[in-house]
Amino acid sequence: MRICSIITSFTSGGAEMLVCNLAEAFAGTGHDAAVLALSDAAQVGNAAQTEAMMMQRIRQAGARAFSLGQANRNNWIGGTLALRRALRSFRPDVIHAHTARALPLVALAMPGVPVVLTHHNSRLSFPPAAFRFFDPIVDAYVAISDQCAALLKGHVRKPVHRIENAANTRFRAAAARRKSAQDPTILAVGTVSEQKDYPTLAQAAHLAVRALAAQGRTARFSIAGGGPMLDQLKAGIADAPVALLGVRDDVDTLMRQADLFVNCSLWEGFPIALIEAAMSGLPIVATQVAGNREMVVPGVNGELVPPSDPATLAQAIVGIVSDDDRYAALSQGALRTARRFSIENCAAAHLALYDQLRPRGRRHRRMSGAAIRDIPA
C-alpha cells in the first residue's frame, strides 16, 4: 500500500513524532510510505536541525520525506500545483492529513483516493463550521483520545475511528526503577507554547527545590522543547531553577537519565511524551485535563493535579520522589500502562482503516498522467 501522510512541517510536536513513528512502522512492514510537509521548518519558525533529523530517520527506515516549501499558507495556486506534482509522482492509495491546513490543497489537487484526517487536540484551532467544508473531502476521521472523538462526533458526519497514540520502541526500558536519585531530575518535554503552561512549572520548581533542599537534596528541573515562544519563556522564567534545553534529538536518553516526568498543560489531545515517559519507567505528574486523564491513573503510574496550580504540582513531585516504595510501584505501573500503546498496534490499526477505505478509493477517479518527477527518498 502507498501511504502519504501530510504534516505542517517537520518538528518535534506530538503529531509530527507520531507520523514519523508510523512511517517507520509502515516501511518496516513492506508498505511504501511518504511524509509530506507543507512548509520547510524555518518557514514556520521551527528548527531546521530537527527537520533534518526527522527526515533522515524516515529515509533510513525506507520511507520518503520531503517538503513542498510553501512559505505562504494563502498561496493556494502554488501549493496546489506543488501538491499535485508530488501526488502524481508518488501515486498514493490513501492520503492521511495530520493537519487541517492540508485539506484545501488536497481538495484542489483532486487526488481521487481516500482521505483521512486526524485532529490531534481536544480543542479546535479553527471555527467548528469548517467541518462542513471538511466532510466532502474526508472519508474518515481519526481521534487520538476519547475527548477528541467526542469533539469530532459533535461536528462531523463521516466515520470517526478511535486510534490511540504510540511511541517509538527506543524508549522501552528493560526494567522498572527502584527509587529516585538522591538529587532527582524532573523532566518536561514538549513544544514551548501557551498550551504547555511552563510558567506554572517554573513556579512549582521554586517550591519543590526548597522542599527537597530541606531533605538535603538538590532537585534539577529541565524542559526539552523549542518553538517560537522559547525566547519569551526564557525571559519570563529567568530566575527559576529550570534548565531550558531547547530542541533535542535525544529525548529517550533524557528520559533514561530523569527520575520523574511532568506535564503541566492547560489542555491536550493525547501527549506522546506521556507514553514515552511511561515506556521509560518514569512516574508521571500531569494536569487533570483531557488526554492526560486517559493516560495517567493516580496511584498506578503517577498523579494528576489541577492545572495552573504550582503548589499542588510541587507537592505531588516532592511526594513521589521522597517515598521509595511509592516511587517503585508507580514506575512498575508506568511500564504496565505503556504496553497498551505500542507502535505496532497503532500502525496495524491505521493500516486496517486504510484497507477498509481502499475499495471506496478504487471507485474514485484516480489521478492520470505520468510521474512528473521522483520524490526525494
mmCIF file of C-alpha atoms in Angstrom, residues 47-351:
data_model
loop_
_atom_site.group_PDB
_atom_site.id
_atom_site.type_symbol
_atom_site.label_atom_id
_atom_site.label_comp_id
_atom_site.label_asym_id
_atom_site.label_seq_id
_atom_site.Cartn_x
_atom_site.Cartn_y
_atom_site.Cartn_z
ATOM 1 C CA ALA A 47 14.217 24.256 13.965
ATOM 2 C CA ALA A 48 15.927 23.203 10.740
ATOM 3 C CA GLN A 49 18.081 20.800 12.767
ATOM 4 C CA THR A 50 15.009 18.906 13.954
ATOM 5 C CA GLU A 51 13.655 18.827 10.414
ATOM 6 C CA ALA A 52 16.879 17.313 9.089
ATOM 7 C CA MET A 53 16.985 14.738 11.876
ATOM 8 C CA MET A 54 13.384 13.626 11.341
ATOM 9 C CA MET A 55 13.722 13.411 7.557
ATOM 10 C CA GLN A 56 16.883 11.352 7.948
ATOM 11 C CA ARG A 57 15.140 8.952 10.352
ATOM 12 C CA ILE A 58 12.255 8.434 7.950
ATOM 13 C CA ARG A 59 14.540 7.866 4.975
ATOM 14 C CA GLN A 60 16.780 5.456 6.864
ATOM 15 C CA ALA A 61 13.671 3.386 7.611
ATOM 16 C CA GLY A 62 12.976 3.097 3.889
ATOM 17 C CA ALA A 63 10.180 5.682 3.668
ATOM 18 C CA ARG A 64 10.196 9.047 1.899
ATOM 19 C CA ALA A 65 10.280 12.525 3.401
ATOM 20 C CA PHE A 66 10.023 15.868 1.640
ATOM 21 C CA SER A 67 8.601 19.380 1.897
ATOM 22 C CA LEU A 68 6.511 21.418 -0.510
ATOM 23 C CA GLY A 69 8.339 24.516 0.746
ATOM 24 C CA GLN A 70 5.211 26.667 0.942
ATOM 25 C CA ALA A 71 6.148 29.865 2.785
ATOM 26 C CA ASN A 72 2.728 31.464 2.293
ATOM 27 C CA ARG A 73 -0.192 29.388 3.515
ATOM 28 C CA ASN A 74 -2.549 31.516 1.393
ATOM 29 C CA ASN A 75 -0.742 30.660 -1.836
ATOM 30 C CA TRP A 76 -3.457 28.246 -2.915
ATOM 31 C CA ILE A 77 -2.377 28.025 -6.539
ATOM 32 C CA GLY A 78 1.303 27.378 -5.827
ATOM 33 C CA GLY A 79 0.501 24.983 -3.007
ATOM 34 C CA THR A 80 -1.994 23.043 -5.064
ATOM 35 C CA LEU A 81 0.366 22.694 -8.017
ATOM 36 C CA ALA A 82 3.199 21.539 -5.742
ATOM 37 C CA LEU A 83 0.965 19.003 -4.016
ATOM 38 C CA ARG A 84 -0.458 17.741 -7.283
ATOM 39 C CA ARG A 85 3.049 17.184 -8.707
ATOM 40 C CA ALA A 86 4.074 15.280 -5.574
ATOM 41 C CA LEU A 87 0.956 13.106 -5.584
ATOM 42 C CA ARG A 88 1.273 12.323 -9.275
ATOM 43 C CA SER A 89 4.809 11.139 -8.632
ATOM 44 C CA PHE A 90 4.054 9.070 -5.545
ATOM 45 C CA ARG A 91 0.565 7.904 -6.627
ATOM 46 C CA PRO A 92 -0.717 7.099 -3.105
ATOM 47 C CA ASP A 93 -3.521 4.690 -2.303
ATOM 48 C CA VAL A 94 -4.540 6.815 0.671
ATOM 49 C CA ILE A 95 -3.783 10.325 1.940
ATOM 50 C CA HIS A 96 -3.691 10.911 5.688
ATOM 51 C CA ALA A 97 -3.701 14.576 6.664
ATOM 52 C CA HIS A 98 -2.463 15.280 10.182
ATOM 53 C CA THR A 99 -3.239 18.983 9.817
ATOM 54 C CA ALA A 100 -6.480 20.573 8.681
ATOM 55 C CA ARG A 101 -4.391 23.105 6.747
ATOM 56 C CA ALA A 102 -3.762 20.427 4.133
ATOM 57 C CA LEU A 103 -7.409 19.861 3.263
ATOM 58 C CA PRO A 104 -7.977 22.860 0.944
ATOM 59 C CA LEU A 105 -4.903 21.877 -1.070
ATOM 60 C CA VAL A 106 -5.989 18.232 -1.158
ATOM 61 C CA ALA A 107 -9.449 19.268 -2.354
ATOM 62 C CA LEU A 108 -7.994 21.443 -5.125
ATOM 63 C CA ALA A 109 -5.454 18.776 -6.138
ATOM 64 C CA MET A 110 -8.305 16.230 -6.568
ATOM 65 C CA PRO A 111 -6.189 13.120 -5.887
ATOM 66 C CA GLY A 112 -9.077 10.688 -6.347
ATOM 67 C CA VAL A 113 -8.089 8.489 -3.380
ATOM 68 C CA PRO A 114 -9.476 8.178 0.156
ATOM 69 C CA VAL A 115 -8.542 10.989 2.556
ATOM 70 C CA VAL A 116 -8.220 10.624 6.337
ATOM 71 C CA LEU A 117 -7.886 13.477 8.836
ATOM 72 C CA THR A 118 -6.543 13.188 12.372
ATOM 73 C CA HIS A 119 -7.290 16.050 14.731
ATOM 74 C CA HIS A 120 -4.556 15.933 17.369
ATOM 75 C CA ASN A 121 -6.028 18.094 20.111
ATOM 76 C CA SER A 122 -9.041 18.377 22.376
ATOM 77 C CA ARG A 123 -9.534 21.958 21.182
ATOM 78 C CA LEU A 124 -10.139 23.378 17.739
ATOM 79 C CA SER A 125 -7.806 25.896 16.123
ATOM 80 C CA PHE A 126 -10.461 26.785 13.548
ATOM 81 C CA PRO A 127 -14.214 27.547 13.596
ATOM 82 C CA PRO A 128 -16.409 24.443 14.048
ATOM 83 C CA ALA A 129 -18.266 25.429 10.885
ATOM 84 C CA ALA A 130 -15.141 24.449 8.938
ATOM 85 C CA PHE A 131 -16.154 20.809 9.312
ATOM 86 C CA ARG A 132 -18.934 21.440 6.771
ATOM 87 C CA PHE A 133 -16.131 22.078 4.303
ATOM 88 C CA PHE A 134 -14.022 19.167 5.530
ATOM 89 C CA ASP A 135 -16.724 16.472 5.300
ATOM 90 C CA PRO A 136 -16.941 16.388 1.478
ATOM 91 C CA ILE A 137 -13.142 15.943 1.333
ATOM 92 C CA VAL A 138 -12.577 13.497 4.200
ATOM 93 C CA ASP A 139 -13.613 9.830 4.049
ATOM 94 C CA ALA A 140 -12.835 9.096 7.707
ATOM 95 C CA TYR A 141 -11.556 10.885 10.806
ATOM 96 C CA VAL A 142 -9.153 9.560 13.414
ATOM 97 C CA ALA A 143 -9.440 10.594 17.070
ATOM 98 C CA ILE A 144 -6.462 10.039 19.378
ATOM 99 C CA SER A 145 -8.447 10.263 22.631
ATOM 100 C CA ASP A 146 -11.985 9.964 23.949
ATOM 101 C CA GLN A 147 -12.233 13.749 24.200
ATOM 102 C CA CYS A 148 -11.064 14.167 20.609
ATOM 103 C CA ALA A 149 -13.607 11.559 19.498
ATOM 104 C CA ALA A 150 -16.423 13.363 21.305
ATOM 105 C CA LEU A 151 -15.337 16.656 19.763
ATOM 106 C CA LEU A 152 -15.327 15.229 16.240
ATOM 107 C CA LYS A 153 -18.593 13.340 16.605
ATOM 108 C CA GLY A 154 -20.263 16.590 17.610
ATOM 109 C CA HIS A 155 -19.343 18.226 14.315
ATOM 110 C CA VAL A 156 -18.734 15.689 11.527
ATOM 111 C CA ARG A 157 -20.912 13.315 9.532
ATOM 112 C CA LYS A 158 -18.209 10.895 8.413
ATOM 113 C CA PRO A 159 -16.978 7.905 10.473
ATOM 114 C CA VAL A 160 -14.730 8.660 13.461
ATOM 115 C CA HIS A 161 -12.181 5.981 14.359
ATOM 116 C CA ARG A 162 -10.534 5.948 17.789
ATOM 117 C CA ILE A 163 -6.835 5.040 17.423
ATOM 118 C CA GLU A 164 -4.562 5.629 20.394
ATOM 119 C CA ASN A 165 -1.195 7.318 20.020
ATOM 120 C CA ALA A 166 2.034 5.369 20.346
ATOM 121 C CA ALA A 167 5.742 5.984 20.876
ATOM 122 C CA ASN A 168 8.949 4.711 19.338
ATOM 123 C CA THR A 169 10.346 1.448 20.674
ATOM 124 C CA ARG A 170 13.668 3.100 21.573
ATOM 125 C CA PHE A 171 12.005 4.442 24.756
ATOM 126 C CA ARG A 172 11.328 0.979 26.167
ATOM 127 C CA ALA A 173 13.036 0.375 29.492
ATOM 128 C CA ALA A 174 14.237 -3.086 30.401
ATOM 129 C CA ALA A 175 13.013 -2.880 33.994
ATOM 130 C CA ALA A 176 11.202 -0.655 36.463
ATOM 131 C CA ARG A 177 13.068 1.840 38.617
ATOM 132 C CA ARG A 178 13.585 1.178 42.316
ATOM 133 C CA LYS A 179 13.867 4.734 43.617
ATOM 134 C CA SER A 180 14.674 8.246 42.530
ATOM 135 C CA ALA A 181 18.198 9.599 42.707
ATOM 136 C CA GLN A 182 19.395 11.453 45.786
ATOM 137 C CA ASP A 183 19.395 14.588 43.628
ATOM 138 C CA PRO A 184 16.402 13.954 41.351
ATOM 139 C CA THR A 185 15.937 15.246 37.816
ATOM 140 C CA ILE A 186 12.423 16.304 36.858
ATOM 141 C CA LEU A 187 11.829 16.471 33.107
ATOM 142 C CA ALA A 188 9.180 18.056 30.898
ATOM 143 C CA VAL A 189 9.089 17.576 27.121
ATOM 144 C CA GLY A 190 7.046 19.479 24.577
ATOM 145 C CA THR A 191 6.895 22.463 22.270
ATOM 146 C CA VAL A 192 7.100 25.756 24.167
ATOM 147 C CA SER A 193 3.596 27.175 23.836
ATOM 148 C CA GLU A 194 0.741 28.621 25.837
ATOM 149 C CA GLN A 195 -0.813 25.147 25.948
ATOM 150 C CA LYS A 196 2.107 23.633 27.894
ATOM 151 C CA ASP A 197 1.967 26.322 30.630
ATOM 152 C CA TYR A 198 5.643 26.116 31.536
ATOM 153 C CA PRO A 199 5.439 29.244 33.755
ATOM 154 C CA THR A 200 3.416 27.151 36.201
ATOM 155 C CA LEU A 201 6.157 24.510 36.154
ATOM 156 C CA ALA A 202 8.742 27.222 36.863
ATOM 157 C CA GLN A 203 6.763 28.342 39.913
ATOM 158 C CA ALA A 204 6.391 24.756 41.097
ATOM 159 C CA ALA A 205 10.138 24.237 40.627
ATOM 160 C CA HIS A 206 10.901 27.011 43.145
ATOM 161 C CA LEU A 207 8.665 25.326 45.734
ATOM 162 C CA ALA A 208 9.908 21.780 45.066
ATOM 163 C CA VAL A 209 13.583 22.794 45.144
ATOM 164 C CA ARG A 210 13.082 24.398 48.577
ATOM 165 C CA ALA A 211 11.186 21.397 49.927
ATOM 166 C CA LEU A 212 13.818 18.916 48.754
ATOM 167 C CA ALA A 213 16.641 21.138 49.985
ATOM 168 C CA ALA A 214 15.190 20.656 53.466
ATOM 169 C CA GLN A 215 15.879 16.933 52.971
ATOM 170 C CA GLY A 216 19.462 17.660 51.927
ATOM 171 C CA ARG A 217 18.692 17.023 48.271
ATOM 172 C CA THR A 218 19.209 19.112 45.136
ATOM 173 C CA ALA A 219 16.467 18.899 42.516
ATOM 174 C CA ARG A 220 17.065 19.706 38.862
ATOM 175 C CA PHE A 221 14.254 20.720 36.514
ATOM 176 C CA SER A 222 14.624 20.590 32.718
ATOM 177 C CA ILE A 223 12.371 21.381 29.770
ATOM 178 C CA ALA A 224 13.177 19.866 26.375
ATOM 179 C CA GLY A 225 11.388 21.646 23.568
ATOM 180 C CA GLY A 226 11.607 24.573 21.204
ATOM 181 C CA GLY A 227 9.276 26.788 19.262
ATOM 182 C CA PRO A 228 8.663 30.459 18.524
ATOM 183 C CA MET A 229 7.863 31.182 22.198
ATOM 184 C CA LEU A 230 11.149 29.823 23.572
ATOM 185 C CA ASP A 231 12.832 33.225 23.922
ATOM 186 C CA GLN A 232 9.733 34.621 25.612
ATOM 187 C CA LEU A 233 9.792 31.762 28.104
ATOM 188 C CA LYS A 234 13.498 32.309 28.789
ATOM 189 C CA ALA A 235 12.816 35.918 29.685
ATOM 190 C CA GLY A 236 9.780 35.080 31.772
ATOM 191 C CA ILE A 237 11.401 32.426 33.980
ATOM 192 C CA ALA A 238 14.970 33.734 34.038
ATOM 193 C CA ASP A 239 15.218 33.394 37.838
ATOM 194 C CA ALA A 240 13.622 29.927 38.000
ATOM 195 C CA PRO A 241 15.661 26.758 38.755
ATOM 196 C CA VAL A 242 14.738 25.316 35.362
ATOM 197 C CA ALA A 243 17.118 24.470 32.508
ATOM 198 C CA LEU A 244 15.689 25.157 29.051
ATOM 199 C CA LEU A 245 17.294 22.554 26.799
ATOM 200 C CA GLY A 246 15.701 23.660 23.535
ATOM 201 C CA VAL A 247 15.000 21.161 20.783
ATOM 202 C CA ARG A 248 16.673 17.813 21.446
ATOM 203 C CA ASP A 249 17.032 14.676 19.361
ATOM 204 C CA ASP A 250 17.995 12.543 22.378
ATOM 205 C CA VAL A 251 14.781 12.690 24.398
ATOM 206 C CA ASP A 252 14.994 8.939 25.004
ATOM 207 C CA THR A 253 18.359 9.473 26.706
ATOM 208 C CA LEU A 254 16.999 12.416 28.711
ATOM 209 C CA MET A 255 14.168 10.221 29.959
ATOM 210 C CA ARG A 256 16.536 7.427 30.947
ATOM 211 C CA GLN A 257 18.509 9.981 32.968
ATOM 212 C CA ALA A 258 15.430 11.577 34.564
ATOM 213 C CA ASP A 259 13.641 10.500 37.729
ATOM 214 C CA LEU A 260 10.167 11.886 37.135
ATOM 215 C CA PHE A 261 8.167 13.291 34.212
ATOM 216 C CA VAL A 262 5.917 16.330 34.419
ATOM 217 C CA ASN A 263 3.186 17.591 32.117
ATOM 218 C CA CYS A 264 1.532 20.846 33.241
ATOM 219 C CA SER A 265 -0.575 21.546 30.149
ATOM 220 C CA LEU A 266 -3.785 23.561 30.149
ATOM 221 C CA TRP A 267 -5.249 21.242 27.504
ATOM 222 C CA GLU A 268 -4.082 18.242 25.488
ATOM 223 C CA GLY A 269 -5.077 15.726 22.844
ATOM 224 C CA PHE A 270 -3.109 12.660 23.919
ATOM 225 C CA PRO A 271 0.552 13.553 24.574
ATOM 226 C CA ILE A 272 3.019 11.132 23.047
ATOM 227 C CA ALA A 273 5.569 12.372 25.585
ATOM 228 C CA LEU A 274 3.459 10.757 28.329
ATOM 229 C CA ILE A 275 3.660 7.437 26.506
ATOM 230 C CA GLU A 276 7.413 7.848 26.042
ATOM 231 C CA ALA A 277 7.793 8.607 29.751
ATOM 232 C CA ALA A 278 5.736 5.566 30.756
ATOM 233 C CA MET A 279 7.749 3.359 28.394
ATOM 234 C CA SER A 280 10.868 4.695 30.109
ATOM 235 C CA GLY A 281 9.503 3.625 33.507
ATOM 236 C CA LEU A 282 9.113 7.206 34.723
ATOM 237 C CA PRO A 283 6.415 8.044 37.275
ATOM 238 C CA ILE A 284 4.317 10.915 35.901
ATOM 239 C CA VAL A 285 2.763 14.024 37.392
ATOM 240 C CA ALA A 286 0.311 15.599 34.972
ATOM 241 C CA THR A 287 -2.526 18.082 34.969
ATOM 242 C CA GLN A 288 -6.046 16.735 35.151
ATOM 243 C CA VAL A 289 -7.063 17.672 31.605
ATOM 244 C CA ALA A 290 -8.432 15.721 28.658
ATOM 245 C CA GLY A 291 -5.846 13.369 27.183
ATOM 246 C CA ASN A 292 -3.724 13.291 30.320
ATOM 247 C CA ARG A 293 -6.617 11.699 32.231
ATOM 248 C CA GLU A 294 -6.716 8.849 29.731
ATOM 249 C CA MET A 295 -3.046 8.040 30.292
ATOM 250 C CA VAL A 296 -2.269 8.811 33.936
ATOM 251 C CA VAL A 297 -4.037 6.742 36.595
ATOM 252 C CA PRO A 298 -3.497 8.212 40.084
ATOM 253 C CA GLY A 299 -1.731 5.774 42.376
ATOM 254 C CA VAL A 300 -0.950 3.430 39.480
ATOM 255 C CA ASN A 301 1.543 5.228 37.211
ATOM 256 C CA GLY A 302 1.571 8.759 38.608
ATOM 257 C CA GLU A 303 -0.601 11.539 39.942
ATOM 258 C CA LEU A 304 -2.995 14.109 38.467
ATOM 259 C CA VAL A 305 -3.121 17.703 39.694
ATOM 260 C CA PRO A 306 -5.291 20.709 38.816
ATOM 261 C CA PRO A 307 -3.953 22.920 36.003
ATOM 262 C CA SER A 308 -2.342 26.259 36.882
ATOM 263 C CA ASP A 309 -1.733 25.147 40.486
ATOM 264 C CA PRO A 310 2.022 25.301 41.180
ATOM 265 C CA ALA A 311 1.687 24.459 44.888
ATOM 266 C CA THR A 312 -0.193 21.213 44.277
ATOM 267 C CA LEU A 313 2.140 20.355 41.391
ATOM 268 C CA ALA A 314 5.193 20.840 43.605
ATOM 269 C CA GLN A 315 3.623 18.812 46.404
ATOM 270 C CA ALA A 316 2.961 15.885 44.047
ATOM 271 C CA ILE A 317 6.522 15.971 42.684
ATOM 272 C CA VAL A 318 8.112 16.059 46.133
ATOM 273 C CA GLY A 319 5.770 13.360 47.449
ATOM 274 C CA ILE A 320 6.724 10.860 44.741
ATOM 275 C CA VAL A 321 10.495 11.343 44.794
ATOM 276 C CA SER A 322 10.515 11.259 48.610
ATOM 277 C CA ASP A 323 8.849 7.844 49.001
ATOM 278 C CA ASP A 324 10.919 4.961 47.614
ATOM 279 C CA ASP A 325 8.167 2.321 47.858
ATOM 280 C CA ARG A 326 5.611 4.544 46.182
ATOM 281 C CA TYR A 327 8.139 5.562 43.522
ATOM 282 C CA ALA A 328 8.950 1.928 42.672
ATOM 283 C CA ALA A 329 5.265 0.987 42.458
ATOM 284 C CA LEU A 330 4.500 3.909 40.132
ATOM 285 C CA SER A 331 7.446 3.010 37.897
ATOM 286 C CA GLN A 332 6.164 -0.563 37.589
ATOM 287 C CA GLY A 333 2.699 0.793 36.863
ATOM 288 C CA ALA A 334 4.084 3.069 34.159
ATOM 289 C CA LEU A 335 5.658 0.129 32.335
ATOM 290 C CA ARG A 336 2.426 -1.863 32.553
ATOM 291 C CA THR A 337 0.424 1.065 31.173
ATOM 292 C CA ALA A 338 2.882 1.606 28.319
ATOM 293 C CA ARG A 339 2.333 -1.902 26.926
ATOM 294 C CA ARG A 340 -1.067 -0.754 25.680
ATOM 295 C CA PHE A 341 0.442 1.952 23.463
ATOM 296 C CA SER A 342 2.744 0.038 21.132
ATOM 297 C CA ILE A 343 3.632 1.496 17.742
ATOM 298 C CA GLU A 344 2.968 -1.947 16.260
ATOM 299 C CA ASN A 345 -0.684 -1.850 17.403
ATOM 300 C CA CYS A 346 -1.066 1.774 16.342
ATOM 301 C CA ALA A 347 0.325 1.089 12.854
ATOM 302 C CA ALA A 348 -1.848 -2.013 12.468
ATOM 303 C CA ALA A 349 -4.979 -0.025 13.359
ATOM 304 C CA HIS A 350 -4.121 2.648 10.790
ATOM 305 C CA LEU A 351 -3.422 0.051 8.108
#
